[in-house]
Amino acid sequence: MARGWLVLRSTRFLVLGIFLCSIIIIYLSSCSLQDGQTMTPTKSNISCQKDHDNKSWGRHKLAVLVPFRDRLEELMEFAPHIHSYLNYQKIRHDIYVINQIDEYRFNRASLINVGFLESNTDCDYIAMHDVDLVPVTDGLPYTYPVEGPVHVASPELHPIYHYKKFVGGILLFNRFHFIKINGMSNRYWGWGREDDELYVRIKKAGLNVTRPQGITTGYKTFKHIHNKIKRPRDNKRYFNQTVLTSRLDKETGVTNVRYKVDSKTKIVIEGAPVTFINVQLECNTVLTPWCLKPEDQIELRRKLRLPMPKVK
Ligand code: UDP
Ligand code: MN
């Protein structure tokens, strides 16, 4: 009887031991995908996410800066995906969502400037990253950009923008170079052109844009989660917006972006840690009256007893 009990007890320990070992093996193998494999984030590689700041991956650390307003569905897909993607490449990173909460038109460039200033300086380089552009091909260069900006969403790979000077979508900068060009212009309220002005800044500073090499998946390299009807682009031009946004802006940039941080919250989206920053941008309605649509402008100016600008 006593011997039988002993055998039963050691069998139980054996079964328990095998069970625990298999869990450890499954966990470890889910964190070591083979090189060259195509990256598709799954629940299993999401389980490696505590590794996102693994110091053995190198001394550089990336701040992923996502300019944001009203794109929750896209963010729910983007955050876990980019987190797994960067972990797989062993890129140390933090994700920042810079959420514009004021009443003005969306200003992607100013939000990137704010993200640069508000992100932790242990991140020595940034990726300005559209929330709706999800890399699906493995091997895109998210490593530290030594020589100059690296345009990950290059015109040969971006699903819809194919002109040579395009630098939108996803662009990497080290901190020194971003400061050297004084970041991005703060004049671009509404959709478009801020990235074209950025290209001119880069060139004026004597920097060269480099792009991914050897990627063979062409326009299928990224998934663009953009429903044109649900997410219409705010591309109207008001007042003298067209004139002032088609030339190089030597006056505004990361050094003089005006804003208030309303809150900073750490959230986790399917295992992906994200710092969510609510930001109120400030607009000088005399210098850039197009930060408000004319219909909103009239009310604001009445309230503030400001003269009405000429509507073009
Ligand atoms: N964006 C946003 N809310 C807006 C407009 C733009 O969050 O109302 C951000 C978002 O990160 C988006 C990026 O700005 O991916 C670029 O805008 P959009 O996708 O409209 O430009 P596209 O590159 O598709 O022309
Ligand atoms: Mn888009």
GROMACS .gro file of N, CA and C in nm, residues 41 66-67 70 82 106 130 132 143 194 210 264 278 280 297 300:
model
   48
   41PRO      N    1   0.205   3.891  -3.699
   41PRO     CA    2   0.195   3.884  -3.555
   41PRO      C    3   0.084   3.788  -3.514
   66VAL      N    4   0.331   5.827  -3.314
   66VAL     CA    5   0.211   5.811  -3.398
   66VAL      C    6   0.121   5.935  -3.383
   67PRO      N    7   0.118   6.022  -3.486
   67PRO     CA    8   0.025   6.136  -3.482
   67PRO      C    9  -0.117   6.083  -3.492
   70ASP      N   10  -0.887   6.023  -3.358
   70ASP     CA   11  -1.004   5.949  -3.406
   70ASP      C   12  -0.969   5.834  -3.503
   82ILE      N   13   0.297   4.637  -3.464
   82ILE     CA   14   0.430   4.699  -3.473
   82ILE      C   15   0.516   4.654  -3.355
  106PHE      N   16  -0.653   6.894  -3.796
  106PHE     CA   17  -0.545   6.801  -3.761
  106PHE      C   18  -0.410   6.857  -3.807
  130ASP      N   19   0.266   5.666  -3.948
  130ASP     CA   20   0.120   5.671  -3.965
  130ASP      C   21   0.058   5.550  -3.897
  132ASP      N   22  -0.207   5.401  -3.979
  132ASP     CA   23  -0.279   5.310  -4.069
  132ASP      C   24  -0.186   5.238  -4.166
  143THR      N   25   1.633   4.997  -3.788
  143THR     CA   26   1.751   5.016  -3.704
  143THR      C   27   1.792   5.164  -3.700
  194GLU      N   28   0.288   6.865  -4.555
  194GLU     CA   29   0.389   6.884  -4.449
  194GLU      C   30   0.510   6.794  -4.475
  210THR      N   31   1.776   5.781  -4.723
  210THR     CA   32   1.800   5.647  -4.778
  210THR      C   33   1.675   5.563  -4.761
  264LYS      N   34  -0.093   6.217  -1.976
  264LYS     CA   35  -0.006   6.111  -2.032
  264LYS      C   36  -0.047   5.983  -1.963
  278ASN      N   37  -0.241   6.303  -2.450
  278ASN     CA   38  -0.345   6.396  -2.498
  278ASN      C   39  -0.286   6.536  -2.506
  280GLN      N   40  -0.310   6.947  -2.647
  280GLN     CA   41  -0.383   7.061  -2.707
  280GLN      C   42  -0.282   7.146  -2.780
  297GLN      N   43  -1.432   7.941  -3.764
  297GLN     CA   44  -1.355   8.063  -3.742
  297GLN      C   45  -1.445   8.179  -3.701
  300LEU      N   46  -1.540   8.169  -3.340
  300LEU     CA   47  -1.426   8.195  -3.251
  300LEU      C   48  -1.388   8.342  -3.253
   0.00000   0.00000   0.00000
